[in-house]
Every structure is written in C-alpha cells, then in structure tokens.
mmCIF file of N, CA, C and O in Angstrom:
data_model
loop_
_atom_site.group_PDB
_atom_site.id
_atom_site.type_symbol
_atom_site.label_atom_id
_atom_site.label_comp_id
_atom_site.label_asym_id
_atom_site.label_seq_id
_atom_site.Cartn_x
_atom_site.Cartn_y
_atom_site.Cartn_z
ATOM 1 N N MET A 1014 -12.004 2.404 -22.332
ATOM 2 C CA MET A 1014 -12.995 2.586 -23.374
ATOM 3 C C MET A 1014 -12.452 3.494 -24.457
ATOM 4 O O MET A 1014 -12.643 3.229 -25.637
ATOM 5 N N LEU A 1015 -11.803 4.578 -24.042
ATOM 6 C CA LEU A 1015 -11.244 5.524 -24.993
ATOM 7 C C LEU A 1015 -10.168 4.858 -25.847
ATOM 8 O O LEU A 1015 -10.094 5.101 -27.057
ATOM 9 N N ILE A 1016 -9.374 3.992 -25.235
ATOM 10 C CA ILE A 1016 -8.333 3.269 -25.987
ATOM 11 C C ILE A 1016 -8.974 2.350 -27.013
ATOM 12 O O ILE A 1016 -8.496 2.242 -28.147
ATOM 13 N N ALA A 1017 -10.059 1.671 -26.650
ATOM 14 C CA ALA A 1017 -10.740 0.771 -27.579
ATOM 15 C C ALA A 1017 -11.296 1.546 -28.782
ATOM 16 O O ALA A 1017 -11.168 1.097 -29.928
ATOM 17 N N ILE A 1018 -11.894 2.697 -28.528
ATOM 18 C CA ILE A 1018 -12.421 3.517 -29.637
ATOM 19 C C ILE A 1018 -11.280 3.975 -30.525
ATOM 20 O O ILE A 1018 -11.357 3.895 -31.755
ATOM 21 N N PHE A 1019 -10.195 4.443 -29.921
ATOM 22 C CA PHE A 1019 -9.030 4.885 -30.684
ATOM 23 C C PHE A 1019 -8.452 3.735 -31.500
ATOM 24 O O PHE A 1019 -8.058 3.915 -32.647
ATOM 25 N N ALA A 1020 -8.421 2.540 -30.920
ATOM 26 C CA ALA A 1020 -7.871 1.377 -31.624
ATOM 27 C C ALA A 1020 -8.750 0.972 -32.798
ATOM 28 O O ALA A 1020 -8.237 0.617 -33.869
ATOM 29 N N VAL A 1021 -10.062 1.011 -32.639
ATOM 30 C CA VAL A 1021 -10.971 0.613 -33.712
ATOM 31 C C VAL A 1021 -10.845 1.560 -34.913
ATOM 32 O O VAL A 1021 -10.959 1.139 -36.060
ATOM 33 N N ILE A 1022 -10.587 2.819 -34.656
ATOM 34 C CA ILE A 1022 -10.426 3.789 -35.744
ATOM 35 C C ILE A 1022 -9.139 3.511 -36.523
ATOM 36 O O ILE A 1022 -9.087 3.730 -37.726
ATOM 37 N N ASN A 1023 -8.113 3.003 -35.861
ATOM 38 C CA ASN A 1023 -6.798 2.775 -36.478
ATOM 39 C C ASN A 1023 -6.594 1.290 -36.763
ATOM 40 O O ASN A 1023 -6.002 0.567 -35.966
ATOM 41 N N VAL A 1024 -7.063 0.834 -37.920
ATOM 42 C CA VAL A 1024 -6.966 -0.585 -38.266
ATOM 43 C C VAL A 1024 -5.932 -0.858 -39.351
ATOM 44 O O VAL A 1024 -5.754 -2.001 -39.764
ATOM 45 N N ASP A 1025 -5.221 0.155 -39.786
ATOM 46 C CA ASP A 1025 -4.219 -0.029 -40.845
ATOM 47 C C ASP A 1025 -3.062 -0.878 -40.341
ATOM 48 O O ASP A 1025 -2.694 -0.822 -39.170
ATOM 49 N N PRO A 1026 -2.455 -1.672 -41.239
ATOM 50 C CA PRO A 1026 -1.287 -2.467 -40.828
ATOM 51 C C PRO A 1026 -0.063 -1.561 -40.622
ATOM 52 O O PRO A 1026 0.122 -0.573 -41.332
ATOM 53 N N VAL A 1027 0.733 -1.888 -39.604
ATOM 54 C CA VAL A 1027 1.958 -1.138 -39.314
ATOM 55 C C VAL A 1027 3.114 -2.115 -39.151
ATOM 56 O O VAL A 1027 2.915 -3.295 -38.876
ATOM 57 N N LEU A 1028 4.315 -1.599 -39.316
ATOM 58 C CA LEU A 1028 5.517 -2.404 -39.156
ATOM 59 C C LEU A 1028 5.954 -2.322 -37.689
ATOM 60 O O LEU A 1028 6.128 -1.232 -37.145
ATOM 61 N N VAL A 1029 6.110 -3.479 -37.040
ATOM 62 C CA VAL A 1029 6.500 -3.533 -35.632
ATOM 63 C C VAL A 1029 7.885 -4.155 -35.549
ATOM 64 O O VAL A 1029 8.111 -5.250 -36.053
ATOM 65 N N ASN A 1030 8.823 -3.431 -34.885
ATOM 66 C CA ASN A 1030 10.198 -3.897 -34.758
ATOM 67 C C ASN A 1030 10.415 -4.375 -33.326
ATOM 68 O O ASN A 1030 10.296 -3.609 -32.381
ATOM 69 N N PHE A 1031 10.767 -5.664 -33.178
ATOM 70 C CA PHE A 1031 11.014 -6.263 -31.864
ATOM 71 C C PHE A 1031 12.504 -6.359 -31.544
ATOM 72 O O PHE A 1031 12.901 -7.132 -30.700
ATOM 73 N N MET A 1032 13.349 -5.619 -32.205
ATOM 74 C CA MET A 1032 14.811 -5.601 -32.103
ATOM 75 C C MET A 1032 15.438 -6.849 -32.704
ATOM 76 O O MET A 1032 16.514 -6.791 -33.250
ATOM 77 N N PHE A 1033 14.842 -8.000 -32.573
ATOM 78 C CA PHE A 1033 15.382 -9.226 -33.147
ATOM 79 C C PHE A 1033 14.563 -9.692 -34.352
ATOM 80 O O PHE A 1033 14.993 -10.549 -35.103
ATOM 81 N N ALA A 1034 13.387 -9.121 -34.524
ATOM 82 C CA ALA A 1034 12.537 -9.477 -35.663
ATOM 83 C C ALA A 1034 11.619 -8.300 -35.980
ATOM 84 O O ALA A 1034 11.353 -7.449 -35.134
ATOM 85 N N THR A 1035 11.155 -8.275 -37.214
ATOM 86 C CA THR A 1035 10.227 -7.238 -37.647
ATOM 87 C C THR A 1035 9.014 -7.926 -38.256
ATOM 88 O O THR A 1035 9.151 -8.901 -38.997
ATOM 89 N N THR A 1036 7.836 -7.422 -37.939
ATOM 90 C CA THR A 1036 6.620 -8.014 -38.469
ATOM 91 C C THR A 1036 5.603 -6.914 -38.755
ATOM 92 O O THR A 1036 5.727 -5.794 -38.272
ATOM 93 N N SER A 1037 4.612 -7.265 -39.520
ATOM 94 C CA SER A 1037 3.526 -6.343 -39.822
ATOM 95 C C SER A 1037 2.296 -6.805 -39.043
ATOM 96 O O SER A 1037 1.977 -7.997 -39.014
ATOM 97 N N ALA A 1038 1.624 -5.850 -38.383
ATOM 98 C CA ALA A 1038 0.447 -6.184 -37.588
ATOM 99 C C ALA A 1038 -0.551 -5.031 -37.681
ATOM 100 O O ALA A 1038 -0.155 -3.882 -37.884
ATOM 101 N N PRO A 1039 -1.830 -5.343 -37.548
ATOM 102 C CA PRO A 1039 -2.813 -4.254 -37.542
ATOM 103 C C PRO A 1039 -2.584 -3.340 -36.336
ATOM 104 O O PRO A 1039 -2.292 -3.802 -35.229
ATOM 105 N N LEU A 1040 -2.708 -2.053 -36.558
ATOM 106 C CA LEU A 1040 -2.472 -1.073 -35.498
ATOM 107 C C LEU A 1040 -3.412 -1.298 -34.306
ATOM 108 O O LEU A 1040 -3.040 -1.072 -33.158
ATOM 109 N N ILE A 1041 -4.627 -1.787 -34.567
ATOM 110 C CA ILE A 1041 -5.578 -2.050 -33.487
ATOM 111 C C ILE A 1041 -4.997 -3.053 -32.483
ATOM 112 O O ILE A 1041 -5.111 -2.879 -31.267
ATOM 113 N N LEU A 1042 -4.316 -4.088 -32.990
ATOM 114 C CA LEU A 1042 -3.707 -5.082 -32.093
ATOM 115 C C LEU A 1042 -2.528 -4.491 -31.336
ATOM 116 O O LEU A 1042 -2.347 -4.766 -30.146
ATOM 117 N N VAL A 1043 -1.726 -3.694 -32.019
ATOM 118 C CA VAL A 1043 -0.575 -3.075 -31.366
ATOM 119 C C VAL A 1043 -1.045 -2.174 -30.215
ATOM 120 O O VAL A 1043 -0.496 -2.221 -29.109
ATOM 121 N N ILE A 1044 -2.085 -1.380 -30.469
ATOM 122 C CA ILE A 1044 -2.602 -0.477 -29.440
ATOM 123 C C ILE A 1044 -3.187 -1.260 -28.273
ATOM 124 O O ILE A 1044 -2.883 -0.997 -27.098
ATOM 125 N N LEU A 1045 -4.037 -2.246 -28.552
ATOM 126 C CA LEU A 1045 -4.689 -3.003 -27.479
ATOM 127 C C LEU A 1045 -3.697 -3.831 -26.665
ATOM 128 O O LEU A 1045 -3.783 -3.877 -25.432
ATOM 129 N N ILE A 1046 -2.744 -4.473 -27.346
ATOM 130 C CA ILE A 1046 -1.749 -5.278 -26.631
ATOM 131 C C ILE A 1046 -0.852 -4.377 -25.786
ATOM 132 O O ILE A 1046 -0.524 -4.705 -24.642
ATOM 133 N N SER A 1047 -0.469 -3.226 -26.309
ATOM 134 C CA SER A 1047 0.358 -2.287 -25.540
ATOM 135 C C SER A 1047 -0.391 -1.795 -24.306
ATOM 136 O O SER A 1047 0.186 -1.716 -23.207
ATOM 137 N N ALA A 1048 -1.667 -1.455 -24.459
ATOM 138 C CA ALA A 1048 -2.464 -0.997 -23.318
ATOM 139 C C ALA A 1048 -2.616 -2.121 -22.288
ATOM 140 O O ALA A 1048 -2.515 -1.885 -21.072
ATOM 141 N N LEU A 1049 -2.842 -3.339 -22.758
ATOM 142 C CA LEU A 1049 -2.980 -4.484 -21.855
ATOM 143 C C LEU A 1049 -1.692 -4.743 -21.083
ATOM 144 O O LEU A 1049 -1.713 -4.925 -19.855
ATOM 145 N N LEU A 1050 -0.553 -4.735 -21.785
ATOM 146 C CA LEU A 1050 0.725 -4.967 -21.109
ATOM 147 C C LEU A 1050 1.044 -3.840 -20.125
ATOM 148 O O LEU A 1050 1.574 -4.089 -19.037
ATOM 149 N N GLY A 1051 0.704 -2.615 -20.483
ATOM 150 C CA GLY A 1051 0.915 -1.496 -19.562
ATOM 151 C C GLY A 1051 0.071 -1.631 -18.307
ATOM 152 O O GLY A 1051 0.546 -1.394 -17.194
ATOM 153 N N GLY A 1052 -1.198 -2.018 -18.478
ATOM 154 C CA GLY A 1052 -2.077 -2.211 -17.323
ATOM 155 C C GLY A 1052 -1.618 -3.361 -16.440
ATOM 156 O O GLY A 1052 -1.646 -3.259 -15.212
ATOM 157 N N LEU A 1053 -1.186 -4.450 -17.062
ATOM 158 C CA LEU A 1053 -0.713 -5.597 -16.282
ATOM 159 C C LEU A 1053 0.559 -5.268 -15.502
ATOM 160 O O LEU A 1053 0.691 -5.647 -14.333
ATOM 161 N N SER A 1054 1.495 -4.575 -16.141
ATOM 162 C CA SER A 1054 2.735 -4.233 -15.437
ATOM 163 C C SER A 1054 2.461 -3.251 -14.294
ATOM 164 O O SER A 1054 3.029 -3.377 -13.208
ATOM 165 N N THR A 1055 1.570 -2.292 -14.516
ATOM 166 C CA THR A 1055 1.210 -1.355 -13.455
ATOM 167 C C THR A 1055 0.545 -2.092 -12.296
ATOM 168 O O THR A 1055 0.848 -1.845 -11.129
ATOM 169 N N GLY A 1056 -0.372 -3.002 -12.612
ATOM 170 C CA GLY A 1056 -1.039 -3.784 -11.577
ATOM 171 C C GLY A 1056 -0.063 -4.656 -10.808
ATOM 172 O O GLY A 1056 -0.157 -4.773 -9.582
ATOM 173 N N LEU A 1057 0.889 -5.261 -11.505
ATOM 174 C CA LEU A 1057 1.883 -6.109 -10.852
ATOM 175 C C LEU A 1057 2.739 -5.302 -9.883
ATOM 176 O O LEU A 1057 2.971 -5.728 -8.749
ATOM 177 N N PHE A 1058 3.200 -4.132 -10.312
ATOM 178 C CA PHE A 1058 3.990 -3.290 -9.421
ATOM 179 C C PHE A 1058 3.161 -2.845 -8.211
ATOM 180 O O PHE A 1058 3.678 -2.759 -7.099
ATOM 181 N N GLY A 1059 1.890 -2.570 -8.417
ATOM 182 C CA GLY A 1059 1.009 -2.195 -7.311
ATOM 183 C C GLY A 1059 0.840 -3.322 -6.312
ATOM 184 O O GLY A 1059 0.856 -3.096 -5.101
ATOM 185 N N ILE A 1060 0.677 -4.532 -6.816
ATOM 186 C CA ILE A 1060 0.522 -5.699 -5.937
ATOM 187 C C ILE A 1060 1.798 -5.944 -5.140
ATOM 188 O O ILE A 1060 1.746 -6.215 -3.931
ATOM 189 N N ILE A 1061 2.946 -5.817 -5.801
ATOM 190 C CA ILE A 1061 4.225 -6.012 -5.107
ATOM 191 C C ILE A 1061 4.396 -4.966 -4.011
ATOM 192 O O ILE A 1061 4.800 -5.279 -2.888
ATOM 193 N N ARG A 1062 4.066 -3.722 -4.326
ATOM 194 C CA ARG A 1062 4.191 -2.645 -3.328
ATOM 195 C C ARG A 1062 3.249 -2.887 -2.153
ATOM 196 O O ARG A 1062 3.615 -2.719 -0.982
ATOM 197 N N GLN A 1063 2.022 -3.307 -2.436
ATOM 198 C CA GLN A 1063 1.060 -3.571 -1.373
ATOM 199 C C GLN A 1063 1.544 -4.721 -0.481
ATOM 200 O O GLN A 1063 1.436 -4.651 0.743
ATOM 201 N N TYR A 1064 2.102 -5.755 -1.077
ATOM 202 C CA TYR A 1064 2.615 -6.889 -0.313
ATOM 203 C C TYR A 1064 3.742 -6.438 0.620
ATOM 204 O O TYR A 1064 3.774 -6.805 1.796
ATOM 205 N N ARG A 1065 4.658 -5.618 0.089
ATOM 206 C CA ARG A 1065 5.771 -5.133 0.917
ATOM 207 C C ARG A 1065 5.269 -4.259 2.058
ATOM 208 O O ARG A 1065 5.767 -4.348 3.184
ATOM 209 N N LEU A 1066 4.303 -3.397 1.785
ATOM 210 C CA LEU A 1066 3.760 -2.536 2.829
ATOM 211 C C LEU A 1066 3.039 -3.350 3.900
ATOM 212 O O LEU A 1066 3.142 -3.046 5.100
ATOM 213 N N GLN A 1067 2.312 -4.399 3.498
ATOM 214 C CA GLN A 1067 1.635 -5.244 4.482
ATOM 215 C C GLN A 1067 2.647 -5.966 5.365
ATOM 216 O O GLN A 1067 2.439 -6.110 6.571
ATOM 217 N N ARG A 1068 3.749 -6.427 4.764
ATOM 218 C CA ARG A 1068 4.804 -7.067 5.563
ATOM 219 C C ARG A 1068 5.413 -6.083 6.541
ATOM 220 O O ARG A 1068 5.693 -6.423 7.699
ATOM 221 N N GLU A 1069 5.625 -4.838 6.091
ATOM 222 C CA GLU A 1069 6.180 -3.816 6.970
ATOM 223 C C GLU A 1069 5.220 -3.509 8.118
ATOM 224 O O GLU A 1069 5.639 -3.370 9.269
ATOM 225 N N ILE A 1070 3.930 -3.437 7.820
ATOM 226 C CA ILE A 1070 2.922 -3.176 8.859
ATOM 227 C C ILE A 1070 2.928 -4.303 9.892
ATOM 228 O O ILE A 1070 2.889 -4.051 11.098
ATOM 229 N N LYS A 1071 2.989 -5.549 9.428
ATOM 230 C CA LYS A 1071 3.022 -6.684 10.363
ATOM 231 C C LYS A 1071 4.244 -6.606 11.269
ATOM 232 O O LYS A 1071 4.161 -6.849 12.473
ATOM 233 N N GLY A 1072 5.393 -6.270 10.680
ATOM 234 C CA GLY A 1072 6.615 -6.151 11.478
ATOM 235 C C GLY A 1072 6.520 -5.035 12.500
ATOM 236 O O GLY A 1072 6.951 -5.184 13.643
ATOM 237 N N LEU A 1073 5.957 -3.900 12.088
ATOM 238 C CA LEU A 1073 5.814 -2.775 13.006
ATOM 239 C C LEU A 1073 4.813 -3.086 14.116
ATOM 240 O O LEU A 1073 5.018 -2.693 15.272
ATOM 241 N N LYS A 1074 3.727 -3.799 13.776
ATOM 242 C CA LYS A 1074 2.767 -4.202 14.810
ATOM 243 C C LYS A 1074 3.420 -5.146 15.812
ATOM 244 O O LYS A 1074 3.202 -5.035 17.017
ATOM 245 N N ARG A 1075 4.211 -6.076 15.308
ATOM 246 C CA ARG A 1075 4.909 -7.011 16.182
ATOM 247 C C ARG A 1075 5.871 -6.248 17.096
ATOM 248 O O ARG A 1075 5.943 -6.498 18.304
ATOM 249 N N GLU A 1076 6.601 -5.292 16.520
ATOM 250 C CA GLU A 1076 7.531 -4.477 17.307
ATOM 251 C C GLU A 1076 6.786 -3.660 18.360
ATOM 252 O O GLU A 1076 7.235 -3.539 19.505
ATOM 253 N N LEU A 1077 5.636 -3.106 17.993
ATOM 254 C CA LEU A 1077 4.826 -2.330 18.939
ATOM 255 C C LEU A 1077 4.321 -3.222 20.071
ATOM 256 O O LEU A 1077 4.366 -2.825 21.238
ATOM 257 N N ASP A 1078 3.848 -4.420 19.735
ATOM 258 C CA ASP A 1078 3.369 -5.345 20.766
ATOM 259 C C ASP A 1078 4.493 -5.727 21.727
ATOM 260 O O ASP A 1078 4.291 -5.788 22.941
ATOM 261 N N GLU A 1079 5.687 -5.977 21.172
ATOM 262 C CA GLU A 1079 6.826 -6.324 22.024
ATOM 263 C C GLU A 1079 7.191 -5.153 22.928
ATOM 264 O O GLU A 1079 7.492 -5.339 24.109
ATOM 265 N N SER A 1080 7.155 -3.952 22.385
ATOM 266 C CA SER A 1080 7.472 -2.758 23.172
ATOM 267 C C SER A 1080 6.436 -2.544 24.269
ATOM 268 O O SER A 1080 6.783 -2.217 25.404
ATOM 269 N N ARG A 1081 5.176 -2.755 23.939
ATOM 270 C CA ARG A 1081 4.116 -2.608 24.946
ATOM 271 C C ARG A 1081 4.272 -3.651 26.042
ATOM 272 O O ARG A 1081 4.079 -3.351 27.216
ATOM 273 N N ALA A 1082 4.605 -4.870 25.655
ATOM 274 C CA ALA A 1082 4.779 -5.931 26.648
ATOM 275 C C ALA A 1082 5.971 -5.630 27.544
ATOM 276 O O ALA A 1082 5.925 -5.867 28.755
ATOM 277 N N LEU A 1083 7.010 -5.067 26.976
ATOM 278 C CA LEU A 1083 8.206 -4.745 27.741
ATOM 279 C C LEU A 1083 7.944 -3.624 28.729
ATOM 280 O O LEU A 1083 8.388 -3.673 29.875
ATOM 281 N N HIS A 1084 7.179 -2.634 28.319
ATOM 282 C CA HIS A 1084 6.936 -1.468 29.163
ATOM 283 C C HIS A 1084 5.668 -1.589 30.009
ATOM 284 O O HIS A 1084 5.415 -0.725 30.837
ATOM 285 N N SER A 1085 4.886 -2.631 29.812
ATOM 286 C CA SER A 1085 3.648 -2.755 30.585
ATOM 287 C C SER A 1085 3.937 -3.051 32.051
ATOM 288 O O SER A 1085 3.156 -2.700 32.921
ATOM 289 N N SER A 1086 5.056 -3.657 32.332
ATOM 290 C CA SER A 1086 5.380 -3.966 33.720
ATOM 291 C C SER A 1086 5.926 -2.740 34.455
ATOM 292 O O SER A 1086 5.955 -2.720 35.670
ATOM 293 N N ASP A 1087 6.329 -1.702 33.722
ATOM 294 C CA ASP A 1087 6.884 -0.501 34.346
ATOM 295 C C ASP A 1087 5.827 0.304 35.091
ATOM 296 O O ASP A 1087 6.056 0.801 36.171
ATOM 297 N N ARG A 1088 4.656 0.452 34.478
ATOM 298 C CA ARG A 1088 3.608 1.260 35.090
ATOM 299 C C ARG A 1088 2.256 0.734 34.633
ATOM 300 O O ARG A 1088 2.150 0.145 33.561
ATOM 301 N N PRO A 1089 1.224 0.965 35.426
ATOM 302 C CA PRO A 1089 -0.098 0.476 35.028
ATOM 303 C C PRO A 1089 -0.629 1.273 33.836
ATOM 304 O O PRO A 1089 -0.377 2.467 33.700
ATOM 305 N N VAL A 1090 -1.345 0.601 32.979
ATOM 306 C CA VAL A 1090 -1.940 1.245 31.818
ATOM 307 C C VAL A 1090 -3.389 1.537 32.127
ATOM 308 O O VAL A 1090 -4.158 0.641 32.483
ATOM 309 N N ILE A 1091 -3.780 2.813 32.033
ATOM 310 C CA ILE A 1091 -5.161 3.217 32.283
ATOM 311 C C ILE A 1091 -5.781 3.516 30.930
ATOM 312 O O ILE A 1091 -5.343 4.420 30.224
ATOM 313 N N GLN A 1092 -6.793 2.743 30.552
ATOM 314 C CA GLN A 1092 -7.361 2.905 29.224
ATOM 315 C C GLN A 1092 -8.603 3.777 29.208
ATOM 316 O O GLN A 1092 -8.935 4.340 28.188
ATOM 317 N N ASP A 1093 -9.280 3.920 30.310
ATOM 318 C CA ASP A 1093 -10.476 4.736 30.365
ATOM 319 C C ASP A 1093 -10.061 6.200 30.512
ATOM 320 O O ASP A 1093 -9.314 6.563 31.420
ATOM 321 N N ARG A 1094 -10.545 7.067 29.640
ATOM 322 C CA ARG A 1094 -10.128 8.476 29.650
ATOM 323 C C ARG A 1094 -10.524 9.185 30.952
ATOM 324 O O ARG A 1094 -9.781 10.011 31.460
ATOM 325 N N ASP A 1095 -11.692 8.867 31.476
ATOM 326 C CA ASP A 1095 -12.129 9.513 32.723
ATOM 327 C C ASP A 1095 -11.211 9.103 33.879
ATOM 328 O O ASP A 1095 -10.821 9.936 34.696
ATOM 329 N N LEU A 1096 -10.887 7.819 33.941
ATOM 330 C CA LEU A 1096 -9.983 7.365 34.992
ATOM 331 C C LEU A 1096 -8.602 7.983 34.831
ATOM 332 O O LEU A 1096 -7.948 8.341 35.803
ATOM 333 N N LEU A 1097 -8.171 8.118 33.578
ATOM 334 C CA LEU A 1097 -6.872 8.712 33.308
ATOM 335 C C LEU A 1097 -6.851 10.178 33.752
ATOM 336 O O LEU A 1097 -5.900 10.627 34.392
ATOM 337 N N ALA A 1098 -7.908 10.925 33.444
ATOM 338 C CA ALA A 1098 -7.988 12.328 33.855
ATOM 339 C C ALA A 1098 -8.007 12.435 35.380
ATOM 340 O O ALA A 1098 -7.340 13.299 35.967
ATOM 341 N N GLU A 1099 -8.754 11.555 36.041
ATOM 342 C CA GLU A 1099 -8.817 11.563 37.506
ATOM 343 C C GLU A 1099 -7.446 11.239 38.099
ATOM 344 O O GLU A 1099 -6.999 11.879 39.053
ATOM 345 N N HIS A 1100 -6.776 10.275 37.496
ATOM 346 C CA HIS A 1100 -5.442 9.894 37.954
ATOM 347 C C HIS A 1100 -4.471 11.062 37.804
ATOM 348 O O HIS A 1100 -3.696 11.366 38.718
ATOM 349 N N ASP A 1101 -4.520 11.753 36.670
ATOM 350 C CA ASP A 1101 -3.646 12.900 36.438
ATOM 351 C C ASP A 1101 -3.948 14.027 37.422
ATOM 352 O O ASP A 1101 -3.034 14.689 37.915
ATOM 353 N N ASN A 1102 -5.226 14.268 37.708
ATOM 354 C CA ASN A 1102 -5.601 15.332 38.644
ATOM 355 C C ASN A 1102 -5.079 15.041 40.044
ATOM 356 O O ASN A 1102 -4.648 15.941 40.760
ATOM 357 N N ARG A 1103 -5.126 13.771 40.443
ATOM 358 C CA ARG A 1103 -4.613 13.415 41.766
ATOM 359 C C ARG A 1103 -3.109 13.627 41.846
ATOM 360 O O ARG A 1103 -2.581 14.023 42.869
ATOM 361 N N LEU A 1104 -2.422 13.364 40.750
ATOM 362 C CA LEU A 1104 -0.973 13.548 40.762
ATOM 363 C C LEU A 1104 -0.597 15.028 40.782
ATOM 364 O O LEU A 1104 0.439 15.405 41.323
ATOM 365 N N LEU A 1105 -1.417 15.869 40.172
ATOM 366 C CA LEU A 1105 -1.109 17.292 40.078
ATOM 367 C C LEU A 1105 -1.487 18.070 41.330
ATOM 368 O O LEU A 1105 -0.968 19.167 41.547
ATOM 369 N N LYS A 1106 -2.404 17.549 42.149
ATOM 370 C CA LYS A 1106 -2.830 18.259 43.371
ATOM 371 C C LYS A 1106 -1.697 18.237 44.387
ATOM 372 O O LYS A 1106 -1.049 17.194 44.569
ATOM 373 N N PRO A 1107 -1.505 19.363 45.063
ATOM 374 C CA PRO A 1107 -0.472 19.366 46.122
ATOM 375 C C PRO A 1107 -0.934 18.542 47.321
ATOM 376 O O PRO A 1107 -2.127 18.466 47.612
ATOM 377 N N ALA A 1108 -0.027 17.949 47.984
ATOM 378 C CA ALA A 1108 -0.338 17.124 49.145
ATOM 379 C C ALA A 1108 -0.776 18.015 50.290
ATOM 380 O O ALA A 1108 -0.216 19.074 50.531
ATOM 381 N N GLU A 1109 -1.795 17.579 51.023
ATOM 382 C CA GLU A 1109 -2.331 18.379 52.145
ATOM 383 C C GLU A 1109 -1.862 17.871 53.459
ATOM 384 O O GLU A 1109 -1.525 16.816 53.727
#
C-alpha cells in the first residue's frame, strides 16, 4: 500500500536504461513494476527453498523409518510411558 501511494505521488517521466536500450517511462510504472518483480523473485526463491526442505524432510523420514525397522528387531519397543517406567524399575531393582 505504501509503495502504491509513493508511486501515485511520483508520476513524472524518467529515463530508464536497460543496458541495451534507453526509454522514457512514467516513474509510477517504474516503481510498481520494480516492486512487482521484487515480490515475484522473493516468492519464487521462497517456493524453491520450501520445495527443497520438503524433499529433505521426506528423505530424513524415510531414513528414520528404515533405521527404526532395522533396530526394531533388536529389542522390543515400549510406547506406553507407564509400562516403560515399570520396565525400567524392574531392570534397576537388584535380584532377590
């Protein structure tokens, strides 16, 4: 919104140099197009980063599942906290 207000105030024509060509354009268009291109490029980089992170998460989940499957046969997995505490207490008690 602030960019739009700033652009509306600046409507004078300006010289724009594209390195290979030079043209005159209203400053309002230069400001709005620059803001739009900046927002689009930022959004694109964000989407690419999110895609890469999601792929990494999938790979890590797959690796974790494989590791769990590999180690699940080594010892029983106790998921209930009360059972786990009881199991630990039995292991810690001295034999009578």
